[in-house]
């Protein structure tokens, strides 16, 4: 058995260091361990694990939440939401940088995906920041860190996967993530205020907006608020499971996206047919001016809708296939570890250290922070949680509380140099924006490096560390709300 444990961790470390894809590394490791150290029917086991994972009702929520985020991203809802939020909070020291955090927090309550949140808000905001003289490092850092709120503030794909791995209530995990998510966003904004007061040159003062513009902008928030209420309201009220709520959210996002793209042209055509008197005043005049050829505009909007739905579905398929393949491999590896007794031995070794629940969590926090510097965040979650869960239960660690800490650690891994995926997403979007702006201005492209992104996220990683300390010191930050809504356990 000692040989199996040593071989497992040497091979796992080797696979990740040479850059083997996560799903491939976990799957190949499972096959080698089962073939070399067990006589179990290997192919039957793999087939069963693939079937069990891909027919898990809770995990069906993953592609649904991804599709909802993609529809919102490509329909323009995120862009209008960003503009509305900026009018209300840009007066704070730090200006529009606060809008990045606030918009990411709001969009996170719709998409459940960190990558979708980062891509949406950064694509909308970066051109504005470049033209107004903000510190690009702090801007990029706020976008990368704000995007990580997508896997903490419900609905969260990370919490769904964690809940499935430890067999914990998704609804309770969602309730537990709400207050820490808002706290994390608020502390990031406080850090931006402090940095802007100490170093005024990093963020110019923004002119205030009139109350009329602020109130008009609130109408842009209505679609986002509707989706949040449909998804989270149905889960918290007990009317729907996370999967059913995700289906409601996808339906709502699709309807709102179609209305957004085709509604005005359709309304112009209907009013034109109903207007037998030929009146050209008020709403009719405005719509006729915008859509003189209402039928042509409607056909064009239908083409846009088709492309939007096609691109959203293809992107969802790519991302969810990657996630589900990793989860299948992780469950297969978990079975191999259990079959060979590796999980039990590791659990007994941890229990034998005779640590209190708080001491164990502190040790694991340090372990995950180090692990996140070179391992992809999702790989951290699916490879370690099934092994650690028995030891956590035996030590008396609340799995809901630890789940929130775990997800924040996964967030830190998303922006932890040099491996964090959000850093590369932001750097890619940044290069695209630089190229587009240079082409429009007829100037040479300004070339930024990934080092700027690394430096920009460091203050936000400090904020994440502070929130983890608060959660360890005061567990009720995470546990109070689920205990109030669902009763204490």
GROMACS .gro file of C-alpha atoms in nm:
model
  489
    1UNK     CA    1   0.000   0.000   0.000
    2UNK     CA    2   0.289   0.236   0.074
    3UNK     CA    3   0.411   0.175  -0.281
    4UNK     CA    4   0.066   0.268  -0.419
    5UNK     CA    5   0.055   0.592  -0.220
    6UNK     CA    6   0.408   0.692  -0.321
    7UNK     CA    7   0.345   0.606  -0.687
    8UNK     CA    8   0.014   0.797  -0.689
    9UNK     CA    9   0.158   1.124  -0.565
   10UNK     CA   10   0.477   1.103  -0.769
   11UNK     CA   11   0.278   1.041  -1.088
   12UNK     CA   12   0.023   1.312  -1.005
   13UNK     CA   13   0.296   1.567  -0.943
   14UNK     CA   14   0.482   1.462  -1.257
   15UNK     CA   15   0.172   1.486  -1.477
   16UNK     CA   16   0.089   1.837  -1.357
   17UNK     CA   17   0.447   1.962  -1.381
   18UNK     CA   18   0.484   1.853  -1.745
   19UNK     CA   19   0.152   2.016  -1.833
   20UNK     CA   20  -0.078   1.718  -1.894
   21UNK     CA   21  -0.443   1.826  -1.909
   22UNK     CA   22  -0.621   1.785  -1.574
   23UNK     CA   23  -0.876   1.528  -1.694
   24UNK     CA   24  -0.606   1.329  -1.873
   25UNK     CA   25  -0.375   1.332  -1.572
   26UNK     CA   26  -0.645   1.213  -1.332
   27UNK     CA   27  -0.781   0.952  -1.573
   28UNK     CA   28  -0.443   0.803  -1.665
   29UNK     CA   29  -0.340   0.798  -1.297
   30UNK     CA   30  -0.660   0.608  -1.212
   31UNK     CA   31  -0.594   0.351  -1.486
   32UNK     CA   32  -0.231   0.293  -1.386
   33UNK     CA   33  -0.312   0.256  -1.015
   34UNK     CA   34  -0.603   0.018  -1.074
   35UNK     CA   35  -0.408  -0.188  -1.326
   36UNK     CA   36  -0.091  -0.214  -1.115
   37UNK     CA   37  -0.231  -0.250  -0.763
   38UNK     CA   38  -0.585  -0.391  -0.795
   39UNK     CA   39  -0.767  -0.678  -0.963
   40UNK     CA   40  -1.096  -0.485  -0.997
   41UNK     CA   41  -1.276  -0.494  -1.339
   42UNK     CA   42  -1.128  -0.169  -1.464
   43UNK     CA   43  -1.337  -0.097  -1.776
   44UNK     CA   44  -1.666  -0.174  -1.600
   45UNK     CA   45  -1.572   0.065  -1.323
   46UNK     CA   46  -1.489   0.345  -1.567
   47UNK     CA   47  -1.819   0.296  -1.749
   48UNK     CA   48  -2.014   0.303  -1.425
   49UNK     CA   49  -1.837   0.617  -1.301
   50UNK     CA   50  -1.895   0.800  -1.629
   51UNK     CA   51  -2.265   0.707  -1.620
   52UNK     CA   52  -2.312   0.799  -1.253
   53UNK     CA   53  -2.142   1.136  -1.296
   54UNK     CA   54  -2.312   1.245  -1.617
   55UNK     CA   55  -2.658   1.143  -1.495
   56UNK     CA   56  -2.621   1.319  -1.159
   57UNK     CA   57  -2.922   1.552  -1.139
   58UNK     CA   58  -2.735   1.821  -0.942
   59UNK     CA   59  -2.448   1.839  -1.192
   60UNK     CA   60  -2.693   1.912  -1.475
   61UNK     CA   61  -2.705   2.263  -1.325
   62UNK     CA   62  -2.345   2.324  -1.438
   63UNK     CA   63  -2.407   2.354  -1.816
   64UNK     CA   64  -2.737   2.534  -1.749
   65UNK     CA   65  -2.571   2.806  -1.540
   66UNK     CA   66  -2.293   2.834  -1.799
   67UNK     CA   67  -2.550   2.879  -2.077
   68UNK     CA   68  -2.733   3.143  -1.875
   69UNK     CA   69  -2.411   3.340  -1.831
   70UNK     CA   70  -2.325   3.310  -2.201
   71UNK     CA   71  -2.667   3.439  -2.307
   72UNK     CA   72  -2.633   3.737  -2.075
   73UNK     CA   73  -2.279   3.800  -2.198
   74UNK     CA   74  -2.372   3.799  -2.568
   75UNK     CA   75  -2.706   3.980  -2.542
   76UNK     CA   76  -2.559   4.305  -2.408
   77UNK     CA   77  -2.721   4.284  -2.062
   78UNK     CA   78  -2.381   4.296  -1.892
   79UNK     CA   79  -2.279   4.611  -2.078
   80UNK     CA   80  -2.595   4.802  -1.984
   81UNK     CA   81  -2.572   4.682  -1.624
   82UNK     CA   82  -2.212   4.811  -1.603
   83UNK     CA   83  -2.318   5.156  -1.723
   84UNK     CA   84  -2.603   5.173  -1.473
   85UNK     CA   85  -2.387   5.068  -1.177
   86UNK     CA   86  -2.112   5.316  -1.267
   87UNK     CA   87  -2.352   5.612  -1.237
   88UNK     CA   88  -2.428   5.525  -0.876
   89UNK     CA   89  -2.084   5.450  -0.726
   90UNK     CA   90  -1.824   5.627  -0.945
   91UNK     CA   91  -1.820   5.924  -0.701
   92UNK     CA   92  -1.619   5.712  -0.452
   93UNK     CA   93  -1.238   5.750  -0.439
   94UNK     CA   94  -1.124   5.504  -0.702
   95UNK     CA   95  -1.393   5.605  -0.949
   96UNK     CA   96  -1.488   5.343  -1.203
   97UNK     CA   97  -1.266   5.075  -1.048
   98UNK     CA   98  -1.543   5.022  -0.792
   99UNK     CA   99  -1.780   4.953  -1.079
  100UNK     CA  100  -1.566   4.653  -1.174
  101UNK     CA  101  -1.612   4.494  -0.832
  102UNK     CA  102  -1.982   4.583  -0.796
  103UNK     CA  103  -2.067   4.472  -1.150
  104UNK     CA  104  -1.876   4.146  -1.107
  105UNK     CA  105  -2.063   4.080  -0.782
  106UNK     CA  106  -2.401   4.141  -0.949
  107UNK     CA  107  -2.314   3.942  -1.261
  108UNK     CA  108  -2.181   3.661  -1.040
  109UNK     CA  109  -2.532   3.626  -0.897
  110UNK     CA  110  -2.648   3.540  -1.248
  111UNK     CA  111  -2.375   3.346  -1.423
  112UNK     CA  112  -2.209   3.123  -1.164
  113UNK     CA  113  -1.893   3.123  -1.375
  114UNK     CA  114  -1.574   3.313  -1.293
  115UNK     CA  115  -1.448   3.308  -1.651
  116UNK     CA  116  -1.780   3.435  -1.790
  117UNK     CA  117  -1.788   3.714  -1.529
  118UNK     CA  118  -1.429   3.824  -1.602
  119UNK     CA  119  -1.475   3.814  -1.979
  120UNK     CA  120  -1.804   4.008  -1.969
  121UNK     CA  121  -1.702   4.294  -1.740
  122UNK     CA  122  -1.348   4.335  -1.878
  123UNK     CA  123  -1.465   4.351  -2.239
  124UNK     CA  124  -1.709   4.629  -2.143
  125UNK     CA  125  -1.482   4.831  -1.914
  126UNK     CA  126  -1.123   4.822  -2.041
  127UNK     CA  127  -1.165   5.070  -2.332
  128UNK     CA  128  -1.309   5.330  -2.089
  129UNK     CA  129  -1.024   5.294  -1.841
  130UNK     CA  130  -0.754   5.321  -2.106
  131UNK     CA  131  -0.898   5.650  -2.230
  132UNK     CA  132  -0.929   5.807  -1.883
  133UNK     CA  133  -0.578   5.754  -1.741
  134UNK     CA  134  -0.640   5.497  -1.468
  135UNK     CA  135  -0.360   5.278  -1.336
  136UNK     CA  136  -0.388   4.980  -1.566
  137UNK     CA  137  -0.238   4.740  -1.312
  138UNK     CA  138  -0.501   4.818  -1.050
  139UNK     CA  139  -0.778   4.806  -1.311
  140UNK     CA  140  -0.667   4.464  -1.437
  141UNK     CA  141  -0.628   4.342  -1.079
  142UNK     CA  142  -0.981   4.452  -0.990
  143UNK     CA  143  -1.124   4.277  -1.296
  144UNK     CA  144  -0.937   3.953  -1.226
  145UNK     CA  145  -1.027   3.952  -0.856
  146UNK     CA  146  -1.383   4.069  -0.913
  147UNK     CA  147  -1.434   3.787  -1.161
  148UNK     CA  148  -1.358   3.533  -0.889
  149UNK     CA  149  -1.676   3.641  -0.708
  150UNK     CA  150  -1.853   3.434  -0.974
  151UNK     CA  151  -1.768   3.111  -0.792
  152UNK     CA  152  -1.856   3.233  -0.441
  153UNK     CA  153  -2.172   3.444  -0.471
  154UNK     CA  154  -2.458   3.205  -0.558
  155UNK     CA  155  -2.535   3.050  -0.796
  156UNK     CA  156  -2.186   2.903  -0.797
  157UNK     CA  157  -2.057   2.616  -1.009
  158UNK     CA  158  -1.772   2.565  -0.762
  159UNK     CA  159  -2.017   2.519  -0.473
  160UNK     CA  160  -2.222   2.273  -0.679
  161UNK     CA  161  -1.917   2.057  -0.751
  162UNK     CA  162  -1.799   2.079  -0.389
  163UNK     CA  163  -2.146   1.985  -0.263
  164UNK     CA  164  -2.155   1.680  -0.490
  165UNK     CA  165  -1.805   1.572  -0.380
  166UNK     CA  166  -1.886   1.587  -0.006
  167UNK     CA  167  -2.259   1.506  -0.040
  168UNK     CA  168  -2.364   1.833   0.123
  169UNK     CA  169  -2.682   2.039   0.063
  170UNK     CA  170  -2.636   2.280  -0.230
  171UNK     CA  171  -2.904   2.511  -0.091
  172UNK     CA  172  -2.724   2.537   0.244
  173UNK     CA  173  -2.392   2.601   0.068
  174UNK     CA  174  -2.552   2.875  -0.143
  175UNK     CA  175  -2.690   3.044   0.168
  176UNK     CA  176  -2.350   3.012   0.338
  177UNK     CA  177  -2.173   3.177   0.044
  178UNK     CA  178  -2.393   3.485   0.030
  179UNK     CA  179  -2.262   3.692   0.325
  180UNK     CA  180  -1.891   3.603   0.271
  181UNK     CA  181  -1.932   3.694  -0.098
  182UNK     CA  182  -2.076   4.037  -0.016
  183UNK     CA  183  -1.811   4.083   0.255
  184UNK     CA  184  -1.532   4.000   0.010
  185UNK     CA  185  -1.667   4.246  -0.249
  186UNK     CA  186  -1.705   4.520   0.016
  187UNK     CA  187  -1.350   4.469   0.147
  188UNK     CA  188  -1.211   4.485  -0.207
  189UNK     CA  189  -1.388   4.819  -0.253
  190UNK     CA  190  -1.252   4.946   0.080
  191UNK     CA  191  -0.902   4.851  -0.030
  192UNK     CA  192  -0.952   5.045  -0.356
  193UNK     CA  193  -1.071   5.352  -0.159
  194UNK     CA  194  -0.764   5.335   0.064
  195UNK     CA  195  -0.524   5.296  -0.228
  196UNK     CA  196  -0.688   5.585  -0.416
  197UNK     CA  197  -0.661   5.817  -0.116
  198UNK     CA  198  -0.295   5.727  -0.059
  199UNK     CA  199  -0.204   5.742  -0.430
  200UNK     CA  200  -0.447   5.985  -0.601
  201UNK     CA  201  -0.278   5.946  -0.942
  202UNK     CA  202  -0.397   5.587  -0.986
  203UNK     CA  203  -0.763   5.686  -1.025
  204UNK     CA  204  -0.891   6.026  -1.143
  205UNK     CA  205  -1.202   6.177  -0.988
  206UNK     CA  206  -1.515   6.105  -1.191
  207UNK     CA  207  -1.783   6.370  -1.251
  208UNK     CA  208  -2.115   6.297  -1.083
  209UNK     CA  209  -2.421   6.184  -1.277
  210UNK     CA  210  -2.760   6.351  -1.254
  211UNK     CA  211  -3.039   6.180  -1.063
  212UNK     CA  212  -3.232   6.155  -1.388
  213UNK     CA  213  -2.956   5.948  -1.551
  214UNK     CA  214  -2.918   5.736  -1.239
  215UNK     CA  215  -3.288   5.654  -1.226
  216UNK     CA  216  -3.307   5.585  -1.599
  217UNK     CA  217  -3.009   5.354  -1.563
  218UNK     CA  218  -3.198   5.146  -1.310
  219UNK     CA  219  -3.422   5.024  -1.592
  220UNK     CA  220  -3.114   4.852  -1.739
  221UNK     CA  221  -3.089   4.653  -1.416
  222UNK     CA  222  -3.440   4.509  -1.443
  223UNK     CA  223  -3.345   4.203  -1.658
  224UNK     CA  224  -3.055   4.117  -1.425
  225UNK     CA  225  -3.272   4.158  -1.114
  226UNK     CA  226  -3.543   3.938  -1.269
  227UNK     CA  227  -3.294   3.658  -1.336
  228UNK     CA  228  -3.143   3.683  -0.985
  229UNK     CA  229  -3.490   3.667  -0.828
  230UNK     CA  230  -3.596   3.374  -1.045
  231UNK     CA  231  -3.281   3.169  -0.979
  232UNK     CA  232  -3.195   3.244  -0.616
  233UNK     CA  233  -3.550   3.314  -0.503
  234UNK     CA  234  -3.675   2.977  -0.621
  235UNK     CA  235  -3.384   2.797  -0.450
  236UNK     CA  236  -3.405   2.982  -0.117
  237UNK     CA  237  -3.785   2.958  -0.104
  238UNK     CA  238  -3.763   2.583  -0.156
  239UNK     CA  239  -3.969   2.593  -0.476
  240UNK     CA  240  -3.696   2.445  -0.694
  241UNK     CA  241  -3.372   2.251  -0.679
  242UNK     CA  242  -3.056   2.425  -0.809
  243UNK     CA  243  -3.095   2.236  -1.137
  244UNK     CA  244  -3.457   2.341  -1.181
  245UNK     CA  245  -3.368   2.699  -1.086
  246UNK     CA  246  -3.089   2.696  -1.345
  247UNK     CA  247  -3.341   2.586  -1.608
  248UNK     CA  248  -3.569   2.876  -1.507
  249UNK     CA  249  -3.272   3.111  -1.532
  250UNK     CA  250  -3.175   2.990  -1.881
  251UNK     CA  251  -3.534   3.035  -1.998
  252UNK     CA  252  -3.550   3.384  -1.849
  253UNK     CA  253  -3.214   3.486  -1.997
  254UNK     CA  254  -3.316   3.356  -2.341
  255UNK     CA  255  -3.651   3.538  -2.337
  256UNK     CA  256  -3.492   3.863  -2.219
  257UNK     CA  257  -3.214   3.836  -2.478
  258UNK     CA  258  -3.467   3.780  -2.760
  259UNK     CA  259  -3.680   4.072  -2.640
  260UNK     CA  260  -3.371   4.292  -2.615
  261UNK     CA  261  -3.263   4.217  -2.973
  262UNK     CA  262  -3.600   4.191  -3.151
  263UNK     CA  263  -3.844   4.376  -2.924
  264UNK     CA  264  -3.806   4.732  -3.059
  265UNK     CA  265  -3.821   4.626  -3.425
  266UNK     CA  266  -4.120   4.399  -3.354
  267UNK     CA  267  -4.296   4.679  -3.167
  268UNK     CA  268  -4.233   4.922  -3.453
  269UNK     CA  269  -4.385   4.677  -3.702
  270UNK     CA  270  -4.692   4.615  -3.486
  271UNK     CA  271  -4.752   4.987  -3.424
  272UNK     CA  272  -4.710   5.057  -3.794
  273UNK     CA  273  -4.982   4.806  -3.880
  274UNK     CA  274  -5.210   4.932  -3.604
  275UNK     CA  275  -5.156   5.297  -3.695
  276UNK     CA  276  -5.421   5.338  -3.963
  277UNK     CA  277  -5.434   5.718  -3.921
  278UNK     CA  278  -5.070   5.765  -4.023
  279UNK     CA  279  -4.991   5.953  -3.703
  280UNK     CA  280  -4.621   6.034  -3.653
  281UNK     CA  281  -4.617   6.159  -3.295
  282UNK     CA  282  -4.480   6.026  -2.967
  283UNK     CA  283  -4.365   5.666  -2.947
  284UNK     CA  284  -4.470   5.591  -3.304
  285UNK     CA  285  -4.256   5.871  -3.443
  286UNK     CA  286  -3.955   5.763  -3.237
  287UNK     CA  287  -3.980   5.400  -3.350
  288UNK     CA  288  -4.036   5.496  -3.715
  289UNK     CA  289  -3.725   5.713  -3.703
  290UNK     CA  290  -3.514   5.430  -3.554
  291UNK     CA  291  -3.665   5.154  -3.769
  292UNK     CA  292  -3.788   5.300  -4.101
  293UNK     CA  293  -3.781   4.946  -4.246
  294UNK     CA  294  -3.927   4.752  -3.952
  295UNK     CA  295  -3.950   4.423  -4.144
  296UNK     CA  296  -3.586   4.442  -4.250
  297UNK     CA  297  -3.482   4.535  -3.894
  298UNK     CA  298  -3.677   4.238  -3.759
  299UNK     CA  299  -3.508   3.998  -4.002
  300UNK     CA  300  -3.168   4.141  -3.906
  301UNK     CA  301  -3.246   4.100  -3.535
  302UNK     CA  302  -3.348   3.738  -3.592
  303UNK     CA  303  -3.013   3.675  -3.759
  304UNK     CA  304  -2.839   3.832  -3.458
  305UNK     CA  305  -3.046   3.612  -3.225
  306UNK     CA  306  -2.952   3.300  -3.417
  307UNK     CA  307  -2.580   3.383  -3.401
  308UNK     CA  308  -2.610   3.470  -3.030
  309UNK     CA  309  -2.777   3.139  -2.946
  310UNK     CA  310  -2.533   2.939  -3.161
  311UNK     CA  311  -2.225   3.103  -3.007
  312UNK     CA  312  -2.367   3.066  -2.654
  313UNK     CA  313  -2.445   2.696  -2.700
  314UNK     CA  314  -2.105   2.618  -2.855
  315UNK     CA  315  -1.919   2.800  -2.577
  316UNK     CA  316  -2.130   2.624  -2.314
  317UNK     CA  317  -2.062   2.284  -2.469
  318UNK     CA  318  -1.687   2.347  -2.472
  319UNK     CA  319  -1.670   2.463  -2.111
  320UNK     CA  320  -1.915   2.212  -1.962
  321UNK     CA  321  -1.749   1.924  -2.149
  322UNK     CA  322  -1.417   2.021  -1.995
  323UNK     CA  323  -1.570   2.043  -1.646
  324UNK     CA  324  -1.764   1.717  -1.671
  325UNK     CA  325  -1.463   1.528  -1.808
  326UNK     CA  326  -1.257   1.649  -1.512
  327UNK     CA  327  -1.532   1.548  -1.269
  328UNK     CA  328  -1.562   1.199  -1.425
  329UNK     CA  329  -1.186   1.154  -1.394
  330UNK     CA  330  -1.190   1.284  -1.036
  331UNK     CA  331  -1.462   1.040  -0.931
  332UNK     CA  332  -1.274   0.755  -1.098
  333UNK     CA  333  -0.956   0.853  -0.912
  334UNK     CA  334  -1.151   0.884  -0.588
  335UNK     CA  335  -1.281   0.529  -0.638
  336UNK     CA  336  -0.928   0.404  -0.710
  337UNK     CA  337  -0.796   0.570  -0.393
  338UNK     CA  338  -1.081   0.422  -0.187
  339UNK     CA  339  -1.039   0.075  -0.340
  340UNK     CA  340  -0.666   0.074  -0.265
  341UNK     CA  341  -0.712   0.217   0.084
  342UNK     CA  342  -0.518   0.535   0.005
  343UNK     CA  343  -0.799   0.769   0.116
  344UNK     CA  344  -0.838   0.580   0.445
  345UNK     CA  345  -0.464   0.585   0.518
  346UNK     CA  346  -0.433   0.957   0.446
  347UNK     CA  347  -0.738   1.025   0.661
  348UNK     CA  348  -0.594   0.823   0.948
  349UNK     CA  349  -0.260   1.000   0.915
  350UNK     CA  350  -0.430   1.341   0.939
  351UNK     CA  351  -0.641   1.230   1.237
  352UNK     CA  352  -0.325   1.093   1.402
  353UNK     CA  353  -0.173   1.442   1.396
  354UNK     CA  354  -0.423   1.521   1.675
  355UNK     CA  355  -0.504   1.868   1.546
  356UNK     CA  356  -0.811   2.064   1.648
  357UNK     CA  357  -1.059   2.151   1.373
  358UNK     CA  358  -0.928   2.510   1.359
  359UNK     CA  359  -0.563   2.397   1.345
  360UNK     CA  360  -0.643   2.150   1.066
  361UNK     CA  361  -0.818   2.417   0.860
  362UNK     CA  362  -0.524   2.658   0.905
  363UNK     CA  363  -0.283   2.387   0.786
  364UNK     CA  364  -0.505   2.318   0.484
  365UNK     CA  365  -0.531   2.690   0.402
  366UNK     CA  366  -0.150   2.715   0.384
  367UNK     CA  367  -0.139   2.392   0.182
  368UNK     CA  368  -0.394   2.519  -0.072
  369UNK     CA  369  -0.231   2.861  -0.106
  370UNK     CA  370   0.097   2.690  -0.197
  371UNK     CA  371  -0.079   2.439  -0.422
  372UNK     CA  372  -0.261   2.716  -0.607
  373UNK     CA  373   0.062   2.871  -0.733
  374UNK     CA  374   0.117   2.584  -0.976
  375UNK     CA  375  -0.207   2.381  -0.993
  376UNK     CA  376  -0.524   2.479  -1.177
  377UNK     CA  377  -0.803   2.572  -0.937
  378UNK     CA  378  -1.061   2.316  -1.046
  379UNK     CA  379  -0.798   2.043  -1.027
  380UNK     CA  380  -0.728   2.143  -0.666
  381UNK     CA  381  -1.093   2.105  -0.578
  382UNK     CA  382  -1.167   1.770  -0.739
  383UNK     CA  383  -0.840   1.594  -0.653
  384UNK     CA  384  -0.809   1.685  -0.286
  385UNK     CA  385  -1.160   1.724  -0.141
  386UNK     CA  386  -1.266   1.356  -0.175
  387UNK     CA  387  -0.945   1.253   0.003
  388UNK     CA  388  -0.972   1.511   0.281
  389UNK     CA  389  -1.348   1.490   0.347
  390UNK     CA  390  -1.332   1.185   0.585
  391UNK     CA  391  -1.056   1.347   0.791
  392UNK     CA  392  -1.249   1.674   0.808
  393UNK     CA  393  -1.561   1.495   0.932
  394UNK     CA  394  -1.363   1.292   1.186
  395UNK     CA  395  -1.198   1.609   1.319
  396UNK     CA  396  -1.533   1.784   1.358
  397UNK     CA  397  -1.493   2.040   1.079
  398UNK     CA  398  -1.827   2.171   0.948
  399UNK     CA  399  -1.824   2.086   0.575
  400UNK     CA  400  -2.044   2.385   0.486
  401UNK     CA  401  -1.808   2.626   0.664
  402UNK     CA  402  -1.500   2.461   0.514
  403UNK     CA  403  -1.667   2.466   0.171
  404UNK     CA  404  -1.682   2.847   0.174
  405UNK     CA  405  -1.317   2.869   0.282
  406UNK     CA  406  -1.229   2.614   0.014
  407UNK     CA  407  -1.404   2.813  -0.258
  408UNK     CA  408  -1.225   3.133  -0.155
  409UNK     CA  409  -0.897   2.941  -0.175
  410UNK     CA  410  -0.998   2.820  -0.521
  411UNK     CA  411  -1.071   3.184  -0.609
  412UNK     CA  412  -0.722   3.277  -0.493
  413UNK     CA  413  -0.583   3.002  -0.718
  414UNK     CA  414  -0.773   3.157  -1.010
  415UNK     CA  415  -0.567   3.476  -0.971
  416UNK     CA  416  -0.251   3.328  -0.820
  417UNK     CA  417   0.062   3.379  -1.035
  418UNK     CA  418   0.177   3.206  -1.242
  419UNK     CA  419  -0.102   2.951  -1.299
  420UNK     CA  420  -0.426   3.148  -1.239
  421UNK     CA  421  -0.662   3.109  -1.533
  422UNK     CA  422  -0.832   3.447  -1.475
  423UNK     CA  423  -0.497   3.620  -1.525
  424UNK     CA  424  -0.465   3.475  -1.873
  425UNK     CA  425  -0.829   3.546  -1.960
  426UNK     CA  426  -0.780   3.911  -1.860
  427UNK     CA  427  -0.446   3.938  -2.039
  428UNK     CA  428  -0.602   3.798  -2.356
  429UNK     CA  429  -0.896   4.041  -2.343
  430UNK     CA  430  -0.657   4.325  -2.265
  431UNK     CA  431  -0.446   4.247  -2.573
  432UNK     CA  432  -0.760   4.234  -2.789
  433UNK     CA  433  -0.874   4.574  -2.658
  434UNK     CA  434  -0.527   4.723  -2.712
  435UNK     CA  435  -0.525   4.597  -3.070
  436UNK     CA  436  -0.877   4.726  -3.142
  437UNK     CA  437  -0.808   5.071  -2.994
  438UNK     CA  438  -0.475   5.102  -3.178
  439UNK     CA  439  -0.640   5.007  -3.507
  440UNK     CA  440  -0.922   5.257  -3.454
  441UNK     CA  441  -0.676   5.537  -3.371
  442UNK     CA  442  -0.432   5.444  -3.647
  443UNK     CA  443  -0.150   5.423  -3.392
  444UNK     CA  444   0.103   5.160  -3.289
  445UNK     CA  445  -0.029   4.898  -3.049
  446UNK     CA  446   0.075   4.938  -2.685
  447UNK     CA  447   0.212   4.603  -2.573
  448UNK     CA  448   0.150   4.511  -2.208
  449UNK     CA  449   0.297   4.209  -2.032
  450UNK     CA  450   0.146   3.945  -1.805
  451UNK     CA  451   0.368   4.085  -1.526
  452UNK     CA  452   0.135   4.387  -1.501
  453UNK     CA  453  -0.152   4.148  -1.430
  454UNK     CA  454   0.052   3.960  -1.169
  455UNK     CA  455   0.132   4.282  -0.982
  456UNK     CA  456  -0.223   4.414  -1.008
  457UNK     CA  457  -0.385   4.116  -0.833
  458UNK     CA  458  -0.153   4.104  -0.529
  459UNK     CA  459  -0.350   4.358  -0.316
  460UNK     CA  460  -0.671   4.167  -0.388
  461UNK     CA  461  -0.511   3.839  -0.282
  462UNK     CA  462  -0.430   4.012   0.046
  463UNK     CA  463  -0.799   4.097   0.084
  464UNK     CA  464  -0.892   3.732   0.022
  465UNK     CA  465  -0.647   3.625   0.291
  466UNK     CA  466  -0.808   3.872   0.534
  467UNK     CA  467  -1.157   3.731   0.463
  468UNK     CA  468  -1.030   3.376   0.522
  469UNK     CA  469  -0.887   3.487   0.859
  470UNK     CA  470  -1.225   3.641   0.951
  471UNK     CA  471  -1.408   3.321   0.851
  472UNK     CA  472  -1.176   3.107   1.064
  473UNK     CA  473  -1.212   3.343   1.361
  474UNK     CA  474  -1.589   3.391   1.318
  475UNK     CA  475  -1.747   3.084   1.151
  476UNK     CA  476  -2.095   3.236   1.188
  477UNK     CA  477  -2.014   3.472   0.901
  478UNK     CA  478  -2.081   3.171   0.680
  479UNK     CA  479  -2.308   2.961   0.902
  480UNK     CA  480  -2.553   3.217   1.043
  481UNK     CA  481  -2.770   3.258   0.732
  482UNK     CA  482  -2.813   2.886   0.646
  483UNK     CA  483  -2.888   2.815   1.014
  484UNK     CA  484  -3.153   3.087   1.018
  485UNK     CA  485  -3.320   2.977   0.694
  486UNK     CA  486  -3.285   2.598   0.714
  487UNK     CA  487  -3.237   2.548   1.087
  488UNK     CA  488  -2.919   2.458   1.273
  489UNK     CA  489  -2.789   2.102   1.245
   0.00000   0.00000   0.00000
